[in-house]
PDB file of C-alpha atoms and ligand atoms in Angstrom:
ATOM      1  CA  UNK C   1       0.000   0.000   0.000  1.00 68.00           C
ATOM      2  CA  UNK C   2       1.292   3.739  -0.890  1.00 87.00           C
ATOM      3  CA  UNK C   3       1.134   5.727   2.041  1.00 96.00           C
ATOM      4  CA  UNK C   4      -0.053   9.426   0.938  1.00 97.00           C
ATOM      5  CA  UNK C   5       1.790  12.201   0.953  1.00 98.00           C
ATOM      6  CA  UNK C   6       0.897  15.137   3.469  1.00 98.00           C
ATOM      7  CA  UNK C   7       2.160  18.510   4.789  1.00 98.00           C
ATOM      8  CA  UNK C   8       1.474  19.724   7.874  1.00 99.00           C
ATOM      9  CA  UNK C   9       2.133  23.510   8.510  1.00 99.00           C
ATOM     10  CA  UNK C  10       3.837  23.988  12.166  1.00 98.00           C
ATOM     11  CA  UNK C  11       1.369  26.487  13.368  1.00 98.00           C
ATOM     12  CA  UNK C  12       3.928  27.304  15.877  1.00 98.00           C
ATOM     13  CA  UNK C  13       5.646  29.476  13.200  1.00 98.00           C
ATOM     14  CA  UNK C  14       2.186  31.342  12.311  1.00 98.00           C
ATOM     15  CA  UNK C  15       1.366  34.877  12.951  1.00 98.00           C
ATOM     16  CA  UNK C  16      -0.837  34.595  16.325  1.00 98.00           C
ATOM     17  CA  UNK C  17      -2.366  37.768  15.985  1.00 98.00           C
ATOM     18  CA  UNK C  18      -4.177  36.580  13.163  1.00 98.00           C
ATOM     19  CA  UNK C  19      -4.264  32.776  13.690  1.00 98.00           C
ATOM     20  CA  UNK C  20      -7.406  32.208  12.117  1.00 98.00           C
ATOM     21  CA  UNK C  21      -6.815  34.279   8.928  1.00 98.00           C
ATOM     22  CA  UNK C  22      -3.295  32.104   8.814  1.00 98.00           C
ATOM     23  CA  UNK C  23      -4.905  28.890   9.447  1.00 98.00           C
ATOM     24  CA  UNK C  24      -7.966  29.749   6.475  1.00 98.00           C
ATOM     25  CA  UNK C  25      -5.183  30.896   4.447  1.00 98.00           C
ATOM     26  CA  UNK C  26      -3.133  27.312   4.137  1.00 98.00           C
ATOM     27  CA  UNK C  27      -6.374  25.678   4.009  1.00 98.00           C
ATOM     28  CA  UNK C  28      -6.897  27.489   0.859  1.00 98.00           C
ATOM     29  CA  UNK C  29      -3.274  26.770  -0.079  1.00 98.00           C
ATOM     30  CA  UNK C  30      -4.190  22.925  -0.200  1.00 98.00           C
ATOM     31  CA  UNK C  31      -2.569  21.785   3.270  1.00 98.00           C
ATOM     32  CA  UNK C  32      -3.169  18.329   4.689  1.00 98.00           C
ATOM     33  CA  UNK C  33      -2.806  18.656   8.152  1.00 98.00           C
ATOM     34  CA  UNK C  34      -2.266  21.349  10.882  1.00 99.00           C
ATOM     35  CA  UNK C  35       0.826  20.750  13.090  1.00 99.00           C
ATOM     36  CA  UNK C  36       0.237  22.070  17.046  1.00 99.00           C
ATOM     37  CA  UNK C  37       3.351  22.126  18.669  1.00 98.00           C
ATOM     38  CA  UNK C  38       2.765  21.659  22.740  1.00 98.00           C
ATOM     39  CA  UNK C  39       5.822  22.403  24.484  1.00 98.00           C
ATOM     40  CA  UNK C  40       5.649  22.150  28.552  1.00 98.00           C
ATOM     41  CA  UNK C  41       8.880  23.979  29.822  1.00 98.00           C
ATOM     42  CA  UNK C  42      10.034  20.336  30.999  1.00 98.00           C
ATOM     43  CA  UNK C  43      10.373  17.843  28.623  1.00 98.00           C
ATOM     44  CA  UNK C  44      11.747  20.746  26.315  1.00 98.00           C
ATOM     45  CA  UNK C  45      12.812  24.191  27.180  1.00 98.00           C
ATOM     46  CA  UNK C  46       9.869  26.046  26.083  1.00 98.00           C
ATOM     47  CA  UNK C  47       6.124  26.953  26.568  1.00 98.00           C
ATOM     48  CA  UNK C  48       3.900  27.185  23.519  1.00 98.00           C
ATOM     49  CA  UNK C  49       0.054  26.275  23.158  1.00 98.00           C
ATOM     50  CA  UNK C  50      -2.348  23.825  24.880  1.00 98.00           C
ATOM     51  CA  UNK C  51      -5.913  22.934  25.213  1.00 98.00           C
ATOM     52  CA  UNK C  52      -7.690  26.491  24.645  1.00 98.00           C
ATOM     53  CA  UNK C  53      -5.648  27.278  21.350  1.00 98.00           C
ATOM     54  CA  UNK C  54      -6.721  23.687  20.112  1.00 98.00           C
ATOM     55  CA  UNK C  55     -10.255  24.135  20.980  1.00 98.00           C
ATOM     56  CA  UNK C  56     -10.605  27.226  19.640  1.00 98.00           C
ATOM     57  CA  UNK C  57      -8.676  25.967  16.388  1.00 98.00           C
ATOM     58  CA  UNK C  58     -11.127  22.864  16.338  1.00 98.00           C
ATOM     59  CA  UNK C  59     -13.924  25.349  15.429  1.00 98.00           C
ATOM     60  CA  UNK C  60     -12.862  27.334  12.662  1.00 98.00           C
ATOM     61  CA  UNK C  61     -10.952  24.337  10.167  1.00 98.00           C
ATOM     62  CA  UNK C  62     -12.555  21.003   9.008  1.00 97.00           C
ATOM     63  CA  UNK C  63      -8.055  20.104   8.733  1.00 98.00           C
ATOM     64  CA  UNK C  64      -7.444  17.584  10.738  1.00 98.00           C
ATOM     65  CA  UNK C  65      -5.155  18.513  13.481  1.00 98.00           C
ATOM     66  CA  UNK C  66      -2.193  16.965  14.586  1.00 98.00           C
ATOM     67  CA  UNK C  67      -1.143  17.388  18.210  1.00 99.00           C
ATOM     68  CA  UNK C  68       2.862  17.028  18.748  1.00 99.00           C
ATOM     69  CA  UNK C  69       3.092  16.511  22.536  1.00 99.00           C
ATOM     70  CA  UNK C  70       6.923  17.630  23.697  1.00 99.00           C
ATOM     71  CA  UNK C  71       5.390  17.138  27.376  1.00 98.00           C
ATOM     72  CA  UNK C  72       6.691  15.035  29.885  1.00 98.00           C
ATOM     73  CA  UNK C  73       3.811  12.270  31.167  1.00 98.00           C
ATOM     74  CA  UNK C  74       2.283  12.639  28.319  1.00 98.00           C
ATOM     75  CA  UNK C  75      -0.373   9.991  29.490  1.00 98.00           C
ATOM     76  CA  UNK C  76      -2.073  12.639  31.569  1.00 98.00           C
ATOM     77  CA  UNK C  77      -3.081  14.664  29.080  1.00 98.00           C
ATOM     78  CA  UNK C  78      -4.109  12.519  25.754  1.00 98.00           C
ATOM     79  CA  UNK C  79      -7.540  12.285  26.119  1.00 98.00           C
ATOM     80  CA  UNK C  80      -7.937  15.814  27.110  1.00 98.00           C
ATOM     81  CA  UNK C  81      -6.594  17.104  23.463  1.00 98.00           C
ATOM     82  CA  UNK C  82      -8.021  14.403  21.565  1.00 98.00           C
ATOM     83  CA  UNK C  83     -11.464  15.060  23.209  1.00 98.00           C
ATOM     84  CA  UNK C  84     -10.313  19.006  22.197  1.00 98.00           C
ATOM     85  CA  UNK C  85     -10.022  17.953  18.753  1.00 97.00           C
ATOM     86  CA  UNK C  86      -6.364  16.328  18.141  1.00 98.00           C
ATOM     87  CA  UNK C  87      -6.830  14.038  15.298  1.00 98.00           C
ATOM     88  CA  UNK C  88      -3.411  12.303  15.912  1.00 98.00           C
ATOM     89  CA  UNK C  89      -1.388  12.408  18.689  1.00 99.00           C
ATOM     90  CA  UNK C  90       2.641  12.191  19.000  1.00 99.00           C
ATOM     91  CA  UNK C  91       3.887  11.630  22.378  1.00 98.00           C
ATOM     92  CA  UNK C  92       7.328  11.158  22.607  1.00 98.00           C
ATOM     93  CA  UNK C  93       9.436   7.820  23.134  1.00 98.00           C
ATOM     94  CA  UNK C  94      11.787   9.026  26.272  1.00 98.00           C
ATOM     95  CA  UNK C  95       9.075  10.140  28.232  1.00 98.00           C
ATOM     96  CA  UNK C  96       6.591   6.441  27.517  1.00 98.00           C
ATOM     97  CA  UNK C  97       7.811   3.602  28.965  1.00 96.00           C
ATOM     98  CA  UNK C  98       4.963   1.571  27.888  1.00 98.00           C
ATOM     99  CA  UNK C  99       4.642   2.158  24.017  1.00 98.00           C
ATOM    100  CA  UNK C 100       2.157  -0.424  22.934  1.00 98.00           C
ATOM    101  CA  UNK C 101       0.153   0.258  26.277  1.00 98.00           C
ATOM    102  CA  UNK C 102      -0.032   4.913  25.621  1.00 98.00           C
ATOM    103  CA  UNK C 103      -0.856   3.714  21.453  1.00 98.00           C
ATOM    104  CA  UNK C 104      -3.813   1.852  22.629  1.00 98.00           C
ATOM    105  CA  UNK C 105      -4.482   4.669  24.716  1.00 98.00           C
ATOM    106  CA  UNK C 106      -4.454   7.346  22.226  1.00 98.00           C
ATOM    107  CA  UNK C 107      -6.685   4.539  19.447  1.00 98.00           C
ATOM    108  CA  UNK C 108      -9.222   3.742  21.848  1.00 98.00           C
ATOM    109  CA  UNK C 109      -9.713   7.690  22.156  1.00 98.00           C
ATOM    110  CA  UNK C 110     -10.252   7.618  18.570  1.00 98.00           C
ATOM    111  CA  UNK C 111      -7.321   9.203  17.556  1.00 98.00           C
ATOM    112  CA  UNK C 112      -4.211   8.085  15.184  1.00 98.00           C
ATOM    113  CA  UNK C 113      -0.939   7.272  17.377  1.00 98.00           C
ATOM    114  CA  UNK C 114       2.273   8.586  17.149  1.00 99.00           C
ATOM    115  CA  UNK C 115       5.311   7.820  18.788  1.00 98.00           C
ATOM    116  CA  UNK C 116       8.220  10.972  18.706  1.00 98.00           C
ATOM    117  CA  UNK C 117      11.764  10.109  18.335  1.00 98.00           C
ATOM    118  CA  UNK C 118      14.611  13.253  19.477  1.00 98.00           C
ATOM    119  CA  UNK C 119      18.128  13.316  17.376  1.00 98.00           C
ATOM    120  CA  UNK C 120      19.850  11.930  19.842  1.00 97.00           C
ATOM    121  CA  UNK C 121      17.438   8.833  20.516  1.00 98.00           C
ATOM    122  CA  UNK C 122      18.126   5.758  18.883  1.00 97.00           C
ATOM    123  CA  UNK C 123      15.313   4.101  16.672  1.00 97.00           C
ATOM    124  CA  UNK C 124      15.197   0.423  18.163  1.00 96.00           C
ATOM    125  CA  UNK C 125      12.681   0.882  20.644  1.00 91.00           C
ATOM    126  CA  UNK C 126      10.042   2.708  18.761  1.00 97.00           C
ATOM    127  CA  UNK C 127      10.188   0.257  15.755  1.00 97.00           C
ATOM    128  CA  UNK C 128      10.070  -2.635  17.907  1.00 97.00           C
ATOM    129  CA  UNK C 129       6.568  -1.557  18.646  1.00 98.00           C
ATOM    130  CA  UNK C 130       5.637  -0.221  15.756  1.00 98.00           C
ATOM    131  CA  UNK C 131       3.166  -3.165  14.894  1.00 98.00           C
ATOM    132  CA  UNK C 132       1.142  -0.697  17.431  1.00 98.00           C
ATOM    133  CA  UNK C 133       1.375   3.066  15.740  1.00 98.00           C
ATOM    134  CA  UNK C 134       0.000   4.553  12.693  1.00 98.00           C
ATOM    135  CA  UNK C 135       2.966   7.667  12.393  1.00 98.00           C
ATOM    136  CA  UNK C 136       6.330   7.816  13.371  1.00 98.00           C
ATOM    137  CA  UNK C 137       7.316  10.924  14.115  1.00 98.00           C
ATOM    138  CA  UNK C 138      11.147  11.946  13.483  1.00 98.00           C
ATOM    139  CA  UNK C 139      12.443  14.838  15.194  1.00 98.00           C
ATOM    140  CA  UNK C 140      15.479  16.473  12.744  1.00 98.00           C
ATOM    141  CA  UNK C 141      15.824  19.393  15.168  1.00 98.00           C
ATOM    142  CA  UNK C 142      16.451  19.521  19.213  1.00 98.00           C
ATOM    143  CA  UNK C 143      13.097  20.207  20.055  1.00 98.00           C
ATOM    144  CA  UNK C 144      11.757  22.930  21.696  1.00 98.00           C
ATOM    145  CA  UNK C 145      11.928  26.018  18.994  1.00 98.00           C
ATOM    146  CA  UNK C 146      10.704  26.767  15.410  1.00 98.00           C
ATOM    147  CA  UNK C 147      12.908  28.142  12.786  1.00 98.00           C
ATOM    148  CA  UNK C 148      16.218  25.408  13.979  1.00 98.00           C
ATOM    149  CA  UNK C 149      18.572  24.174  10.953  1.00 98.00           C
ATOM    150  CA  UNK C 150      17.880  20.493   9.591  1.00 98.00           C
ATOM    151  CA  UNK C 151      19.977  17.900  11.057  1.00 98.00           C
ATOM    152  CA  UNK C 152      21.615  16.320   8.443  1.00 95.00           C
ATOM    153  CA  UNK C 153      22.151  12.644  10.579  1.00 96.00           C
ATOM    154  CA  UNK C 154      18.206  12.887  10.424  1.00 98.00           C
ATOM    155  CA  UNK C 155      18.505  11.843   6.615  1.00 98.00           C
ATOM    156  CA  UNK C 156      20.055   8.119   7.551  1.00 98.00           C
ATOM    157  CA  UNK C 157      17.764   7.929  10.744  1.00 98.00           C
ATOM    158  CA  UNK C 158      14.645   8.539   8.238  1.00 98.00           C
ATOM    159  CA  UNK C 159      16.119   5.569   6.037  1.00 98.00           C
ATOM    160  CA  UNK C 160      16.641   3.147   8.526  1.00 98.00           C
ATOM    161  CA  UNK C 161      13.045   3.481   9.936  1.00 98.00           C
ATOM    162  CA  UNK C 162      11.707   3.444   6.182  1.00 98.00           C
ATOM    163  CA  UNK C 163      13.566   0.049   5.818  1.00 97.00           C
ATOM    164  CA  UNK C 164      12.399  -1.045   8.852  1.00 98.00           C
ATOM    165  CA  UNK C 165       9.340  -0.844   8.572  1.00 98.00           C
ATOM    166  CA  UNK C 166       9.173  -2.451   4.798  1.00 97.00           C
ATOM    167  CA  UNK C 167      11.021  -5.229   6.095  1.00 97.00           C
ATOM    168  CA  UNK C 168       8.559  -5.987   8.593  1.00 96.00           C
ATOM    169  CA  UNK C 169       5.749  -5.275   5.741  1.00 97.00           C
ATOM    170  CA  UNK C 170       4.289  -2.494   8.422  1.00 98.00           C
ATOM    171  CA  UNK C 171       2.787   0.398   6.040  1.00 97.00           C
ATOM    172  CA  UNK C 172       3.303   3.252   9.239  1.00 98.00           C
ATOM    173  CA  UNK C 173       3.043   7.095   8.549  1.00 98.00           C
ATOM    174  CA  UNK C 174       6.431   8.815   8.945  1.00 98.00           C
ATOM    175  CA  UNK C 175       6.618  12.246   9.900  1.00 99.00           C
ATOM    176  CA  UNK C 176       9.523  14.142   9.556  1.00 99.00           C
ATOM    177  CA  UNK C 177       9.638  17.890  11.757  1.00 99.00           C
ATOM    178  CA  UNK C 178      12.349  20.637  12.128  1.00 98.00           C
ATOM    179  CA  UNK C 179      13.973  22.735   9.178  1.00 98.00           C
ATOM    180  CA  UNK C 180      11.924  21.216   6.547  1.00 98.00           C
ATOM    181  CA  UNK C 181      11.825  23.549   3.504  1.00 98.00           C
ATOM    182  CA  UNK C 182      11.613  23.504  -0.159  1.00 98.00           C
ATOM    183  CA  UNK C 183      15.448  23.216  -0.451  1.00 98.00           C
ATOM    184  CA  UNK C 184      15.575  19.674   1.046  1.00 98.00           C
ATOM    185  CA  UNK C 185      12.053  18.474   1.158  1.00 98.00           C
ATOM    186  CA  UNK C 186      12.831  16.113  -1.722  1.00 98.00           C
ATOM    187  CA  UNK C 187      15.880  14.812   0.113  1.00 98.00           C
ATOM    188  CA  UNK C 188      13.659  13.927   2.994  1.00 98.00           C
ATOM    189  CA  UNK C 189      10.882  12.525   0.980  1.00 98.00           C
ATOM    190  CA  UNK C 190      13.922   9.724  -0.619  1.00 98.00           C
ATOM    191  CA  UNK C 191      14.849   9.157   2.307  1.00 98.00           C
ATOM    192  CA  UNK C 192      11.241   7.468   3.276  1.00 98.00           C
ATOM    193  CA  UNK C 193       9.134  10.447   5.016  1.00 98.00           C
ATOM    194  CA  UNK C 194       5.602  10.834   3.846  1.00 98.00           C
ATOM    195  CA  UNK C 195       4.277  13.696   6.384  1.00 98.00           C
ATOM    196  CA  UNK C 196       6.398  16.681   6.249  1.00 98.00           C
ATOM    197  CA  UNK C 197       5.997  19.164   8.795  1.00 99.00           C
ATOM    198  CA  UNK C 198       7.413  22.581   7.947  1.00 99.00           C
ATOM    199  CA  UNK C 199       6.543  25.681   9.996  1.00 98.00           C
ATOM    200  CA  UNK C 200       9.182  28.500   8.859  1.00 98.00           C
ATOM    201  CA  UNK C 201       9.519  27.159   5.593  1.00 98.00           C
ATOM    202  CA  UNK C 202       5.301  27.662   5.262  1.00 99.00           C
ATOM    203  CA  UNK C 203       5.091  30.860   6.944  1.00 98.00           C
ATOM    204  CA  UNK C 204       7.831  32.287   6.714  1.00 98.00           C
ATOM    205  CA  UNK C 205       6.996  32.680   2.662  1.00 98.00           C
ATOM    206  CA  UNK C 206       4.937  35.513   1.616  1.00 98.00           C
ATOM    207  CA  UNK C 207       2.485  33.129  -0.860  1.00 98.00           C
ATOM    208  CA  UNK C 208       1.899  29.687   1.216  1.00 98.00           C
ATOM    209  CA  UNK C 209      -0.100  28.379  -2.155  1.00 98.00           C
ATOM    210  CA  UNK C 210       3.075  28.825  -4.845  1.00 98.00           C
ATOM    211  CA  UNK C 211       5.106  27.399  -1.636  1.00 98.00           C
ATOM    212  CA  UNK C 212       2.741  24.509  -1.219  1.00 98.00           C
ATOM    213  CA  UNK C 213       2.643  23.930  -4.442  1.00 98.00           C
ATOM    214  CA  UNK C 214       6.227  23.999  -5.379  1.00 98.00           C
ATOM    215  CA  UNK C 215       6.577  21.097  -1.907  1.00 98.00           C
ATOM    216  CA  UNK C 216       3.999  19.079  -3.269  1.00 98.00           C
ATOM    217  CA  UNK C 217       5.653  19.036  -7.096  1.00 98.00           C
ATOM    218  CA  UNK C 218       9.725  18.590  -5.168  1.00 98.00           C
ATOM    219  CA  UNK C 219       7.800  15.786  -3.403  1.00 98.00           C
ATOM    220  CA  UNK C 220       6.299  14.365  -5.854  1.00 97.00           C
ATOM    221  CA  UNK C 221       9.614  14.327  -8.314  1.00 96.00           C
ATOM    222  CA  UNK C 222      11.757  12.449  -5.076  1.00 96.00           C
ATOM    223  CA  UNK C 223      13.864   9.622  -6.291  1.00 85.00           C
ATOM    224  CA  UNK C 224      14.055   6.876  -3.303  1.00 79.00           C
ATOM    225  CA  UNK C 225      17.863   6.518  -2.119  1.00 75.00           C
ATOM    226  CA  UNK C 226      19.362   3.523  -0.953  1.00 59.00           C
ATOM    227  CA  UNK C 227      18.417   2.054   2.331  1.00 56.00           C
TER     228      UNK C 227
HETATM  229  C1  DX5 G   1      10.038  22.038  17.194  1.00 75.80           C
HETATM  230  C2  DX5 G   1       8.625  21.755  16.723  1.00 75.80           C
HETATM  231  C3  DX5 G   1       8.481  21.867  15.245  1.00 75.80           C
HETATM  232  C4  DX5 G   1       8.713  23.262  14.712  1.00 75.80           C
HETATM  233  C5  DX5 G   1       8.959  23.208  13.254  1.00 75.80           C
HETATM  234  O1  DX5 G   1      10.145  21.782  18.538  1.00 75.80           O
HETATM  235  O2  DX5 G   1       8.241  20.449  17.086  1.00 75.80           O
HETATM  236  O3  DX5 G   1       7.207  21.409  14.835  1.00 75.80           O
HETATM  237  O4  DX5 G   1       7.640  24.110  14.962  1.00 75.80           O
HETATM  238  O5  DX5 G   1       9.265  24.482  12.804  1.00 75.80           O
HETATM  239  P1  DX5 G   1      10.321  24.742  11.649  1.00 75.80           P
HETATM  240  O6  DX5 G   1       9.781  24.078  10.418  1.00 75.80           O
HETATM  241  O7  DX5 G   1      10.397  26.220  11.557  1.00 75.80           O
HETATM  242  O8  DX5 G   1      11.616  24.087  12.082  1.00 75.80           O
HETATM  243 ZN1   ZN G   2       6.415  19.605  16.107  1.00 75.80          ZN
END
C-alpha cells in the first residue's frame, strides 16, 4: 500500500495575531494537516500552546489537526486534546515507557498514534513496537523552537526506519519535523518520510499556495535513495 503524501504547517511558526486568517489561508493553499506544537517547559525548554488554542482551532478548520506533545507524562493529558479535537497524537518515546500500552491509549480515544523520536534517541525501541502506531514521528531538530537548521544525521535515521518498517511489511506514517523547507524536502521525501511538517519554511513565505505547491511538485519528483 502507498502511504499518501501530506504537509502539515507547524502552526507554531504562524502569525498569532491573526491565527485564524493564517490557518484559512493554508487551508486554501491545499494543506493536509495542521501541526500544534505543545511544548511544557520540561520535557523541552519552552512553553507554547495547549488545550484552549486547540479548541478554539477545532472550530474554525474542518483540517485535521495533529497534536505534537513535547510534554513530559504525556499519558495525563491525551484524552484531554483528543477530546479538544487532536486528530493524531505524538507523544514522545523518552518520556513512555509503555509504548504499545499509551498507542492503545491514544486509538481507543479515537485518535491516530504517534510515537516521537529526538536526534539523539536511537530508533530500536520505537520500531520494535511499531506493529502498534500509525505515524512515526522523526524529530530532525532539538526540540523545543521553530525556525532550527535540519539535522543532516536525520537523513540516515529517516532511512533506517523506512527500511524497517518495509522489512517488517508495516505500512506506518512517517513524519519528519524541524527545518523542513523547499530546499531539502525532496531529500527527505527519498529518504522514506511521507508527512512533512514545515513551519518557517510555510510561513515564513509571503504566498503559502506557490510554496505549497512547489513542496507538493519537489515531493512528488523524489527519487528513493538507498536504504
Ligand atoms: C520544534 C517543533 C516543530 C517546529 C517546526 O520543537 O516540534 O514542529 O515548529 O518548525 P520549523 O519548520 O520552523 O523548524
Ligand atoms: Zn512539532
Amino acid at each position: 500500500m502507498t502511504l499518501a503524501d501530506k504537509i502539515a504547517p507547524s502552526l507554531l511558526a504562524a502569525d498569532f495575531t491573526r491565527l485564524g486568517e493564517e490557518i484559512a489561508a493554508v487551508e486554501r493553499a491545499g494543506v493536509d494537516l495542521l501541526h500544534f506544537d505543545v511544548m511544557d517547559g520540561h520535557f523541552v525548554p519552552n512553553i507554547s500552546m495547549g488545550v484552549p488554542i486547540l479548541q478554539a482551532i477545532r472550530k474554525v478548520t474542518k483540517l485535521p489537526l495533529d497534536a505534537h506533545l513535547m510534554i513530559s507524562e504525556p499519558e495525563k493529558y491525551v484524552e484531554v486534546f483528543i477530546k479538544s479535537g487532536a486528530s493524531s497524537v505524538s507523544v514522545h518515546c523518552e518520556v513512555c515507557p509503555d509504548i504499545p500500552k499509551i498507542a492503545k491509549r491514544i486509538r481507543d480515544l479515537g485518535a491516530r498514534a504517534s510515537i516521537g523520536i529526538n536526534p539523539e534517541t536511537p530508533i530500536d525501541r520505537v520500531i520494535a513496537d511499531a506493529e502498534h502506531l500509525d505515524m512515526i514521528l522523526i524529530m530532525s531538530v532539538h526540540p523545543g523552537f521553530g525556525g532550527q537548521h535540519f539535522i543532516p544525521g536525520s537523513l540516515q535515521k529517516l532511512r533506517e526506519v523506512r527500511g524497517e518498517l518495509k522489512r517488517r511489511g508495516l505500512s506506518v506514517d512517517v513524519e519528519i519535523d524541524g527545518g523542513v523547507k523547499a530546499d531539502n524536502i525532496a531529500d527527505v521525501k527519498a529518504a522514506g518520510a511521507n508527512v512533512f511538517v514545515s513551519g518557517s519554511g510555510i510561513f515564513g513565505e509571503k504566498d503559502y499556495r506557490k510554496i505549497v505547491a512547489e513542496m507538493r511538485d519537489l515531493i512528488a519528483h523524489a527519487q528513493p535513495t538507498e536504504r
